[in-house]
PDB file of C-alpha atoms in Angstrom:
ATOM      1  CA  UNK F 140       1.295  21.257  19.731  1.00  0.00           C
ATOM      2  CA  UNK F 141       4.060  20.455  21.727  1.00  0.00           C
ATOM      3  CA  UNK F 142       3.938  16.455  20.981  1.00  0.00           C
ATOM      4  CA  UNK F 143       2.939  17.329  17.480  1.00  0.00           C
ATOM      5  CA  UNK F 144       6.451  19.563  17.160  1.00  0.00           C
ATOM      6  CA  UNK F 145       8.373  17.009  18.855  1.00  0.00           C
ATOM      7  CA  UNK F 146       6.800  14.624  16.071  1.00  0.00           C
ATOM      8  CA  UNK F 147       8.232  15.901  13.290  1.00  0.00           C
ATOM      9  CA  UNK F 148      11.527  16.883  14.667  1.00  0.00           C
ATOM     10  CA  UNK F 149      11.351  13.037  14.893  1.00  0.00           C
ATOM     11  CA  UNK F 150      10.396  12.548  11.343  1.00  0.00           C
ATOM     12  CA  UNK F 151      13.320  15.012  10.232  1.00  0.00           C
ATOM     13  CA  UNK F 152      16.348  13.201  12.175  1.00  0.00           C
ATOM     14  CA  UNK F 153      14.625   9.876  10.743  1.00  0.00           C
ATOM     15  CA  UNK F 154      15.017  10.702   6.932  1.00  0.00           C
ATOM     16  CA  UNK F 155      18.234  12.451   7.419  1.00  0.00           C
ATOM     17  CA  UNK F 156      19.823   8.622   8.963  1.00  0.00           C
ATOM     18  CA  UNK F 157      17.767   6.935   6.321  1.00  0.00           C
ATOM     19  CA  UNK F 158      18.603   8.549   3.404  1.00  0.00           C
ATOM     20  CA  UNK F 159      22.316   8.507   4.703  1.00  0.00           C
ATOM     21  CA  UNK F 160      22.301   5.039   3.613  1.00  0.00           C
ATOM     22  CA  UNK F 161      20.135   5.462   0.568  1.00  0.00           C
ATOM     23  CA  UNK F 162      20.993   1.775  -0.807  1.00  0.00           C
ATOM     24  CA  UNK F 163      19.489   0.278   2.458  1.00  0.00           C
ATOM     25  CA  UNK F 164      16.303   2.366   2.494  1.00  0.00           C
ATOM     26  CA  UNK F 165      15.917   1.499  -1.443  1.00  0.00           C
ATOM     27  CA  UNK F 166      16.358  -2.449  -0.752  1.00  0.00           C
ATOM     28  CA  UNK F 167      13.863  -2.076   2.565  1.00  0.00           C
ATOM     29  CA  UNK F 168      11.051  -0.691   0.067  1.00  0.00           C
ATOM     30  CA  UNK F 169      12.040  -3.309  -2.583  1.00  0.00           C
ATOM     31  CA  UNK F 170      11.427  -6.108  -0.360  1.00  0.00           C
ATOM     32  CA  UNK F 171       8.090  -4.462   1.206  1.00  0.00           C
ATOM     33  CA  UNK F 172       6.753  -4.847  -2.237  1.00  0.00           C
ATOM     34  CA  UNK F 173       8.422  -8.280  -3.153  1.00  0.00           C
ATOM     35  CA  UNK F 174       6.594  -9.564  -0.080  1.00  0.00           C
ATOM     36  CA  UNK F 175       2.926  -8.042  -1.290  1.00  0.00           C
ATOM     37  CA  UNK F 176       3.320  -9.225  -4.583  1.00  0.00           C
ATOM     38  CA  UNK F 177       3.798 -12.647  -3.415  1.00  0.00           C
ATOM     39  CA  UNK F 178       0.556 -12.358  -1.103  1.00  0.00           C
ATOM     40  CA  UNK F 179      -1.107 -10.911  -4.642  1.00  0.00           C
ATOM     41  CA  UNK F 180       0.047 -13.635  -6.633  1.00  0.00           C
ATOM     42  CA  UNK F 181      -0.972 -16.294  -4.168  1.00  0.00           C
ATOM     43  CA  UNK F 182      -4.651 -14.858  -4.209  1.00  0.00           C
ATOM     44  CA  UNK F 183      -4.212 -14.947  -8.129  1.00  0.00           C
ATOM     45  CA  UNK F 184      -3.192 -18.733  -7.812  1.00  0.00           C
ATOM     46  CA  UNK F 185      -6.266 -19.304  -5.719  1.00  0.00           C
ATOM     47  CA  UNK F 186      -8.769 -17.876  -8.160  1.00  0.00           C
ATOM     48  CA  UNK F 187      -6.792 -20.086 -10.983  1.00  0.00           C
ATOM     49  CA  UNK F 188      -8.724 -23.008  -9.367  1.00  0.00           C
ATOM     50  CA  UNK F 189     -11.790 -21.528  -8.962  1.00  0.00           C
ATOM     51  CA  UNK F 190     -13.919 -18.524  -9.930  1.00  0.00           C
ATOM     52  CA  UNK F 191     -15.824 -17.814  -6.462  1.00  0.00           C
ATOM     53  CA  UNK F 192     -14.579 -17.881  -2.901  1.00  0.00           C
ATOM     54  CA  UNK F 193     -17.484 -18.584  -0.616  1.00  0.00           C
ATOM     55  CA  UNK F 194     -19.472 -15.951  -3.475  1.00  0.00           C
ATOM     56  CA  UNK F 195     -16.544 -13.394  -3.617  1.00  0.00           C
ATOM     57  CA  UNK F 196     -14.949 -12.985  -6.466  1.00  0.00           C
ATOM     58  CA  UNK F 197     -11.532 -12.566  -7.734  1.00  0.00           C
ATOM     59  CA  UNK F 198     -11.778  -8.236  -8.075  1.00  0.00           C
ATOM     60  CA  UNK F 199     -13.759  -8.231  -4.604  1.00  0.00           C
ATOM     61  CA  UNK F 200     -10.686 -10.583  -3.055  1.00  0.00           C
ATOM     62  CA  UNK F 201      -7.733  -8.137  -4.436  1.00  0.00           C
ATOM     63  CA  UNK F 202      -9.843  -5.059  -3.434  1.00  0.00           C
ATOM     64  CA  UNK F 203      -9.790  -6.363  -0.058  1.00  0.00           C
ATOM     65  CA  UNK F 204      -6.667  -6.622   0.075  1.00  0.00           C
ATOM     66  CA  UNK F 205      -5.146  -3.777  -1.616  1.00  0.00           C
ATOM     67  CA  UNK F 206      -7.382  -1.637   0.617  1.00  0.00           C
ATOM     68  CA  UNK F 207      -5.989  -4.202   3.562  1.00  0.00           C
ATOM     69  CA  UNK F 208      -2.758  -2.685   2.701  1.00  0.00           C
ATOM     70  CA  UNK F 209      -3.560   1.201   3.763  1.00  0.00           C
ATOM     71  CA  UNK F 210      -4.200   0.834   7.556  1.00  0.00           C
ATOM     72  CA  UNK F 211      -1.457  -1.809   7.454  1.00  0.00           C
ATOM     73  CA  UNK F 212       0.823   0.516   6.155  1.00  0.00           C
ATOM     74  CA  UNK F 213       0.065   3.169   8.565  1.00  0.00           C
ATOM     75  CA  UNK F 214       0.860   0.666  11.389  1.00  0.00           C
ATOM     76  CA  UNK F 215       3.871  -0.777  10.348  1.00  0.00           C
ATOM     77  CA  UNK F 216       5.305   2.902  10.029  1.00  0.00           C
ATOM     78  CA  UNK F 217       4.367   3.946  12.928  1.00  0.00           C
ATOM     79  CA  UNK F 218       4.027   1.088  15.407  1.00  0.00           C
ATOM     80  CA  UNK F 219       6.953  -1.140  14.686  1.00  0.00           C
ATOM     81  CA  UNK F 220       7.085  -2.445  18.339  1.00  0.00           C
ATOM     82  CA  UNK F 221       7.291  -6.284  17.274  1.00  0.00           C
ATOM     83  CA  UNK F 222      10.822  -6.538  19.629  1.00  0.00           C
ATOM     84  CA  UNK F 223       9.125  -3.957  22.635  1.00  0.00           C
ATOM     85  CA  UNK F 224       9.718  -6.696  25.096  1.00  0.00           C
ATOM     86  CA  UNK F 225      13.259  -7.858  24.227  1.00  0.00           C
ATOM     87  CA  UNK F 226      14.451  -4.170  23.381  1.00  0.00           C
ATOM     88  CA  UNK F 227      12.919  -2.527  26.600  1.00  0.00           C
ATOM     89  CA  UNK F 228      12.006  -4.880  28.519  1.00  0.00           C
ATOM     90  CA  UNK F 229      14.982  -7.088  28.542  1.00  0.00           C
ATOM     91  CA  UNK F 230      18.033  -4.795  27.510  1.00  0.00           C
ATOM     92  CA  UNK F 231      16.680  -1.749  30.360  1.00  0.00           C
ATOM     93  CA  UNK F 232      15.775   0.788  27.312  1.00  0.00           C
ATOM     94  CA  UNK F 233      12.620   1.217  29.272  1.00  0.00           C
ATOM     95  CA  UNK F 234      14.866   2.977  32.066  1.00  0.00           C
ATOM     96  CA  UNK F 235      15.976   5.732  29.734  1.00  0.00           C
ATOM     97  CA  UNK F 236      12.303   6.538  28.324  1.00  0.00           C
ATOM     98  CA  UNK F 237      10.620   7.226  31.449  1.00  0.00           C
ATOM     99  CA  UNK F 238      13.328  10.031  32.774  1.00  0.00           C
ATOM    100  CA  UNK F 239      11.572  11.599  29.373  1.00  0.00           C
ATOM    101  CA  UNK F 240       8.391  14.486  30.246  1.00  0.00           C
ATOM    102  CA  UNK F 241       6.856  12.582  27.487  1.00  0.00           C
ATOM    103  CA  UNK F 242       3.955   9.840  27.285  1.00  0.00           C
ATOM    104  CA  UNK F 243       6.282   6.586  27.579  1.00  0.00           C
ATOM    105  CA  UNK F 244       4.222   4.943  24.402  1.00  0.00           C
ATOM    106  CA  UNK F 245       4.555   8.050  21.915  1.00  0.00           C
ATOM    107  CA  UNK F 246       8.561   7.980  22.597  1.00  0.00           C
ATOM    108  CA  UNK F 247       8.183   4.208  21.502  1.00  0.00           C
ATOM    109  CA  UNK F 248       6.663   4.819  18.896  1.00  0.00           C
ATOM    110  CA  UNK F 249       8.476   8.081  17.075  1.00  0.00           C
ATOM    111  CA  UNK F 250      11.495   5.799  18.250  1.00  0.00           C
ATOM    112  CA  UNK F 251      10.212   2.654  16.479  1.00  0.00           C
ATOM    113  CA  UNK F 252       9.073   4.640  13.212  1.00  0.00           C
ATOM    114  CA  UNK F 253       9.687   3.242   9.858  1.00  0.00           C
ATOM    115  CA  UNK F 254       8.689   6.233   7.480  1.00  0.00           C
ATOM    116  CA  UNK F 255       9.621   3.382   4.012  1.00  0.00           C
ATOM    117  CA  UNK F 256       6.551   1.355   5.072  1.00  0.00           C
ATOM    118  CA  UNK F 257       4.227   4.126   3.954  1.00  0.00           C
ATOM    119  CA  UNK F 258       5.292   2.654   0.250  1.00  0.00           C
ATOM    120  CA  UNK F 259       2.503   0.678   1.170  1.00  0.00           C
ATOM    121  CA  UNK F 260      -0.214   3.125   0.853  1.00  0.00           C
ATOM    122  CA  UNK F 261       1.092   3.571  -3.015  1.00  0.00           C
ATOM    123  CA  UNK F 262       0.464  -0.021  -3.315  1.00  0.00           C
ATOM    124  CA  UNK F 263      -2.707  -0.467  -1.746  1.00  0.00           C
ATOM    125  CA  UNK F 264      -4.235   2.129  -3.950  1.00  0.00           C
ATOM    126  CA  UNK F 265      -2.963   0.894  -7.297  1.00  0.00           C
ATOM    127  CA  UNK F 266      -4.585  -2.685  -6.555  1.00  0.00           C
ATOM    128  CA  UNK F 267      -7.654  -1.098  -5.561  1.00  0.00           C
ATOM    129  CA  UNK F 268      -7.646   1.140  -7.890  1.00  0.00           C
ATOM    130  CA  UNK F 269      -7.061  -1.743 -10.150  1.00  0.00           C
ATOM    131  CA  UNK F 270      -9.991  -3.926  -8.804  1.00  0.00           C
ATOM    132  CA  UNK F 271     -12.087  -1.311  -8.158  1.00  0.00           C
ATOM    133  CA  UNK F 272     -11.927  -0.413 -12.230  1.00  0.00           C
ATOM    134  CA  UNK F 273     -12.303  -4.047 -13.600  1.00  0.00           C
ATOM    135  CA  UNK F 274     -15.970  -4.161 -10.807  1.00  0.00           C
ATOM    136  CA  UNK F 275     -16.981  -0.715 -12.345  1.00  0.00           C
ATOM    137  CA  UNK F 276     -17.437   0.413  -9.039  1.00  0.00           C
ATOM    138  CA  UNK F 277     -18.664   4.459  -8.467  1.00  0.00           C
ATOM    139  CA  UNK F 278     -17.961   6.802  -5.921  1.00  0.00           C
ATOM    140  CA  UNK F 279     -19.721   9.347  -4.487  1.00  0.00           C
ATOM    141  CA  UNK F 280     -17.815  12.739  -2.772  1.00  0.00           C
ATOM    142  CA  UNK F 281     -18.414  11.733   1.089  1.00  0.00           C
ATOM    143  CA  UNK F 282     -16.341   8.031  -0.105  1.00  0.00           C
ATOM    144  CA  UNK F 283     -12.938   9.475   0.274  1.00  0.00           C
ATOM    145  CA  UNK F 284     -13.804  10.939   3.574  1.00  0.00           C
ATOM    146  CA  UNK F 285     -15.216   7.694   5.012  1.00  0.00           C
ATOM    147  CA  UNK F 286     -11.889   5.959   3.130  1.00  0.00           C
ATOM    148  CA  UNK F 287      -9.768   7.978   5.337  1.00  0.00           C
ATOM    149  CA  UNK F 288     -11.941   7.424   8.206  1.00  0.00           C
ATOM    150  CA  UNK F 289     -11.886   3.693   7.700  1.00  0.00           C
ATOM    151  CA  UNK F 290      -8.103   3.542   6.891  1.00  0.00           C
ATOM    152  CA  UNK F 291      -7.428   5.441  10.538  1.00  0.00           C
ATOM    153  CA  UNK F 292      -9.843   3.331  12.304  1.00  0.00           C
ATOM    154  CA  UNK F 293      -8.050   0.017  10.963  1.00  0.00           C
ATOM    155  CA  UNK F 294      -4.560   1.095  11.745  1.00  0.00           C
ATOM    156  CA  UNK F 295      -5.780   2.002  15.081  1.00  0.00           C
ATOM    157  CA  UNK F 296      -7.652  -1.688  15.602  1.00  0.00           C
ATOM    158  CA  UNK F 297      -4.595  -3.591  14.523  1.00  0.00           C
ATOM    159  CA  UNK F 298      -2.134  -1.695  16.646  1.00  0.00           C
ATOM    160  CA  UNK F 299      -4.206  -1.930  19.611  1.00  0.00           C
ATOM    161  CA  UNK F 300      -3.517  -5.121  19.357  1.00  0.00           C
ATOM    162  CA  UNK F 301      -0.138  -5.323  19.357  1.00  0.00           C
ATOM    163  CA  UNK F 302      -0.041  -2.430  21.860  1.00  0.00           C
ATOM    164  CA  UNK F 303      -1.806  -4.691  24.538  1.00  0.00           C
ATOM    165  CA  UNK F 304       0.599  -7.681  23.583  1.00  0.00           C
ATOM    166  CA  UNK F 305       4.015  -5.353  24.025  1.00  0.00           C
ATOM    167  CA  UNK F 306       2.280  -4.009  27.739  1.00  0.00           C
ATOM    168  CA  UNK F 307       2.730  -7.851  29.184  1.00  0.00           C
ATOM    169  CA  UNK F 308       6.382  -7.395  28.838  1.00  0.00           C
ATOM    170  CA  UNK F 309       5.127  -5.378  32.116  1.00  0.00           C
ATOM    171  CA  UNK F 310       4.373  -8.455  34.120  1.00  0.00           C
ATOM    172  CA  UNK F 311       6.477 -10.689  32.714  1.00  0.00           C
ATOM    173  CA  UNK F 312      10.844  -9.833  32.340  1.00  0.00           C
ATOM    174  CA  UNK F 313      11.074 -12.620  30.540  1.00  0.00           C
ATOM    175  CA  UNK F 314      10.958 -13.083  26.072  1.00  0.00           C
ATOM    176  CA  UNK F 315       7.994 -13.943  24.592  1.00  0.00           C
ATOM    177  CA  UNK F 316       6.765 -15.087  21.138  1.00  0.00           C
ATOM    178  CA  UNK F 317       3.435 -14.035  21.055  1.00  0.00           C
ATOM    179  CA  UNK F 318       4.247 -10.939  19.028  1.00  0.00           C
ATOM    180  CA  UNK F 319       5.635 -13.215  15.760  1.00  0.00           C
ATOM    181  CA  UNK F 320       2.134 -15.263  16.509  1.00  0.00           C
ATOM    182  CA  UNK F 321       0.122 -12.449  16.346  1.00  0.00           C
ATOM    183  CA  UNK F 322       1.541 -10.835  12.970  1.00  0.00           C
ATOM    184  CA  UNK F 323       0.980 -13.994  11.276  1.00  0.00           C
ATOM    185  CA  UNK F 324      -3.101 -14.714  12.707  1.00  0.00           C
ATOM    186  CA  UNK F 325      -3.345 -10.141  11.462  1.00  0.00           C
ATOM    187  CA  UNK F 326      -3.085 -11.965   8.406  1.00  0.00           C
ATOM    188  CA  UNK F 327      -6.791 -13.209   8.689  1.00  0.00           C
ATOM    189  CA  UNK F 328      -7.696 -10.068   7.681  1.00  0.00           C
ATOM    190  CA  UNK F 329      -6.753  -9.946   4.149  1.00  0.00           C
ATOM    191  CA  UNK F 330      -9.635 -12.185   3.888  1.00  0.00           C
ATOM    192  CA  UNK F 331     -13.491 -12.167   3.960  1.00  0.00           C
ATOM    193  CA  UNK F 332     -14.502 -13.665   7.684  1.00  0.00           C
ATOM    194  CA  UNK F 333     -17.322 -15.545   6.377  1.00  0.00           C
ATOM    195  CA  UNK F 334     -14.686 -18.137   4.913  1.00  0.00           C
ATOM    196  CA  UNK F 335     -13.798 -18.911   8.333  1.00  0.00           C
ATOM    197  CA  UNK F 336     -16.272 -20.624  10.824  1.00  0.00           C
ATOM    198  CA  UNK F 337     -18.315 -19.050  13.195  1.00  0.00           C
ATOM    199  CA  UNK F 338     -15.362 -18.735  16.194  1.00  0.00           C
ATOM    200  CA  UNK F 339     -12.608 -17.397  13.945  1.00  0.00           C
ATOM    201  CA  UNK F 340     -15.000 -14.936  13.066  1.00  0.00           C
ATOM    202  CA  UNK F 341     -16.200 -13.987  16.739  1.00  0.00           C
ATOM    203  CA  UNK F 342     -12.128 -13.533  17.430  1.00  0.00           C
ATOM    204  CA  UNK F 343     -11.470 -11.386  14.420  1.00  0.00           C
ATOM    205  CA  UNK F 344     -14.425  -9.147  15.007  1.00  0.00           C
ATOM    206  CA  UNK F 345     -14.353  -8.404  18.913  1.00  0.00           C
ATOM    207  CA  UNK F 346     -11.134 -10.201  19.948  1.00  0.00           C
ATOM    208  CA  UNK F 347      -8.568  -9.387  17.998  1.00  0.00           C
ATOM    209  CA  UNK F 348     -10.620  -6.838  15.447  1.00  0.00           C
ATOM    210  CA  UNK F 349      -8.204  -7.604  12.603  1.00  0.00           C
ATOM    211  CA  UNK F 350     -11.528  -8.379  10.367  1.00  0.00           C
ATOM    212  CA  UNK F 351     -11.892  -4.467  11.004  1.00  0.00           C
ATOM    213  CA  UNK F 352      -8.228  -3.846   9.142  1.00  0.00           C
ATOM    214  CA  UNK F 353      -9.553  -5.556   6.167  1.00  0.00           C
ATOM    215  CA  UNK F 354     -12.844  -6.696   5.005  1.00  0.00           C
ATOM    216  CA  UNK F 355     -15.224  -4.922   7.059  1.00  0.00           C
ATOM    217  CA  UNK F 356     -14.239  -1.134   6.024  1.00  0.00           C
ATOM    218  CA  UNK F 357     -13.680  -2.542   2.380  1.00  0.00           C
ATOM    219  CA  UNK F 358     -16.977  -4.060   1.957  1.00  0.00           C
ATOM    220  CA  UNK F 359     -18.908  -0.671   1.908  1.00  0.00           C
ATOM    221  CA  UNK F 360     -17.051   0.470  -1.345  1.00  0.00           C
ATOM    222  CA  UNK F 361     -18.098  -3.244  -2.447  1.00  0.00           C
ATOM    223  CA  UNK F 362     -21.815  -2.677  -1.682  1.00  0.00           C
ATOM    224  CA  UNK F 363     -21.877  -5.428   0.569  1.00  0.00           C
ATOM    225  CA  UNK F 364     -24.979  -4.254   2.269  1.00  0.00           C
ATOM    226  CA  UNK F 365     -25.195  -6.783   4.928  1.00  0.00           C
ATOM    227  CA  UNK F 366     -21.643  -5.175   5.981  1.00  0.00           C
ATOM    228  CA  UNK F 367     -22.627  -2.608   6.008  1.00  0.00           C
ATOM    229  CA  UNK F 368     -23.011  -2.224  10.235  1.00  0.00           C
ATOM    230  CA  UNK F 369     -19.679  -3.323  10.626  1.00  0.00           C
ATOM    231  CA  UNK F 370     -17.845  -1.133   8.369  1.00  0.00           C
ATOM    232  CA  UNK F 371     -19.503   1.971   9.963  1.00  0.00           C
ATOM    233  CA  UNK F 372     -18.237   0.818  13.147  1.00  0.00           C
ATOM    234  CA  UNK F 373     -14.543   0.544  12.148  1.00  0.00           C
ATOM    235  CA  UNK F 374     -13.897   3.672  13.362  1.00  0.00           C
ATOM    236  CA  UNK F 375     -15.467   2.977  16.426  1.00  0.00           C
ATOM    237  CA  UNK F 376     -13.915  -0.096  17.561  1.00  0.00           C
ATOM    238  CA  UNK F 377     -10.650   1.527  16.431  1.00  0.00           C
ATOM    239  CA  UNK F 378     -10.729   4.389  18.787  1.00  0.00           C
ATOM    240  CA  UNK F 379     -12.106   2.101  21.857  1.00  0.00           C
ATOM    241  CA  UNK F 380      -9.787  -0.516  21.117  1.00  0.00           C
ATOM    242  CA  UNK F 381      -7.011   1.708  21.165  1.00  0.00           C
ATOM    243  CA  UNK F 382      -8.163   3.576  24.172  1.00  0.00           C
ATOM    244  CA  UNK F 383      -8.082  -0.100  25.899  1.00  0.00           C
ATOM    245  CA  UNK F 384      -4.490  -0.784  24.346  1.00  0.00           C
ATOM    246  CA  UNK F 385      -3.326   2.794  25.955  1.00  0.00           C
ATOM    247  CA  UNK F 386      -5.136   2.187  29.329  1.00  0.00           C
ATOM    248  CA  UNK F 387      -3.551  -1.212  29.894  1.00  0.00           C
ATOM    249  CA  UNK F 388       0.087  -0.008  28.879  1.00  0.00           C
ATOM    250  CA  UNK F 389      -0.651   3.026  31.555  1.00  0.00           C
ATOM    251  CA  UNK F 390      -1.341   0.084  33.988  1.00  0.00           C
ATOM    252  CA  UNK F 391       1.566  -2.054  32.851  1.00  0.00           C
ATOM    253  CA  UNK F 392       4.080   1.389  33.280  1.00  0.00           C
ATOM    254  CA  UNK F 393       2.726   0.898  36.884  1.00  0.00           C
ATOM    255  CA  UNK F 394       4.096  -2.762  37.559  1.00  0.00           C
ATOM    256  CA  UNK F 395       7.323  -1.865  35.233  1.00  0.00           C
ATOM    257  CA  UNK F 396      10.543  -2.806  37.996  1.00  0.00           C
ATOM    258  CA  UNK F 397      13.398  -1.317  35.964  1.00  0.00           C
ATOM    259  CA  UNK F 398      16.641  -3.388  34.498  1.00  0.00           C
ATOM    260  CA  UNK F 399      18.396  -3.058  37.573  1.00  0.00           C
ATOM    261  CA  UNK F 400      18.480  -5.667  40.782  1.00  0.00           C
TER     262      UNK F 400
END
């Protein structure tokens, strides 16, 4: 209760400093959606050239994606650590949150939030909503649970991820540029894995589970029955991933030496 409290006191300072410069936080949304209507339209341009994709379709593409966009929402609001290592690491922030009774990695997180990338979610569910009408798909009353299920186990997967990269900053003082690396290969997601050959697909499943963001948990509301497996265990490997993630930062907090000499 006590983290939970401290949460949305959080949340409350946050939208008071955003919505102090109301202008900003407008343009910030804006551009969110600028930049996944370009990833849209560049699916559209694909499917101008051809009518299958490896036997996906155009609707089964978008729906991927659109539902692609919920977990990835849900991370980028609330794990916004791309700069961890240059911000903490480098500049001594790190020094400050660990004189704090508080687990080191929430603090980075509730410091890190950005609340406007939850516009997301109101994207992701008009395309799918959109797909999902023009494949006449049906849903039956336990869906939305596993949706939400699904969603939370994604977000979880992809910022494990980024979680583990942000915990070398640990062992290593120095900048890195894995993190602006890594946010480009999440992008593999968006896409069905059997496009890719068999070692992409390996890495996106049990590597780096960004195929679990994407195409695995959105394949059950597809009826892709051979999927099936995987999208069951998106909430799985979301939890055990991130358990990993928060284990190794708890190791890296170890090694941490402070910005001093």
């Amino acid at each position: 209760m006590f983290y939970i409290a401290i949460f949305f006191q959080y949340v409350s300072q946050y939208m008071k400093t955003r919505l102090e410069y109301r202008s900003d936080f407008i343009v910030e949304i804006l551009s969110d959606l600028f930049n996944q209507t370009v990833n849209l339209v560049f699916i559209l341009v694909v499917f101008g050239h051809t009518q299958f994709l490896n036997g996906w379709n155009r609707d089964e593409i978008i729906f991927i994606y659109g539902f692609f966009l919920i977990p990835y929402a849900l991370f980028s609001a609330f794990f916004n650590i791309w700069d961890f290592n240059d911000r903490y690491i480098v500049k001594g922030e790190m020094d400050r949150i660990l004189t704090r009774p508080i687990h080191s990695l929430f603090q980075v997180v509730i410091e890190r939030m950005e609340l406007e990338s939850l516009f997301g979610l109101v994207t992701g569910f008009i395309i799918i909503f959109y797909a999902g009408a023009n494949l006449g798909l049906e849903l039956t009353w336990y869906d939305p649970i596993l949706f939400v299920l699904f969603a939370i186990g994604g977000a979880l997967a992809y910022a494990s991820v980024f979680i583990v990269i942000a915990s070398v900053g640990f062992w290593s003082d120095s900048k890195t540029s894995i993190m602006p690396m890594m946010y480009n290969i999440g992008n593999y997601g968006r896409y069905p894995v059997d496009i890719y050959n068999k070692v992409i697909r390996f890495m996106l499943t049990w590597v780096l589970p960004f195929a679990f963001v994407g195409v695995y948990p959105a394949s059950y509301f597809l009826g892709k029955e051979e999927w099936y497996i995987f999208s069951f265990l998106t909430p799985v490997v979301g939890l055990v991933f991130f358990t990993v993630s928060v284990m190794i930062w708890n190791q890296g907090i170890k090694k941490y030496r402070g910005a001093g000499n």
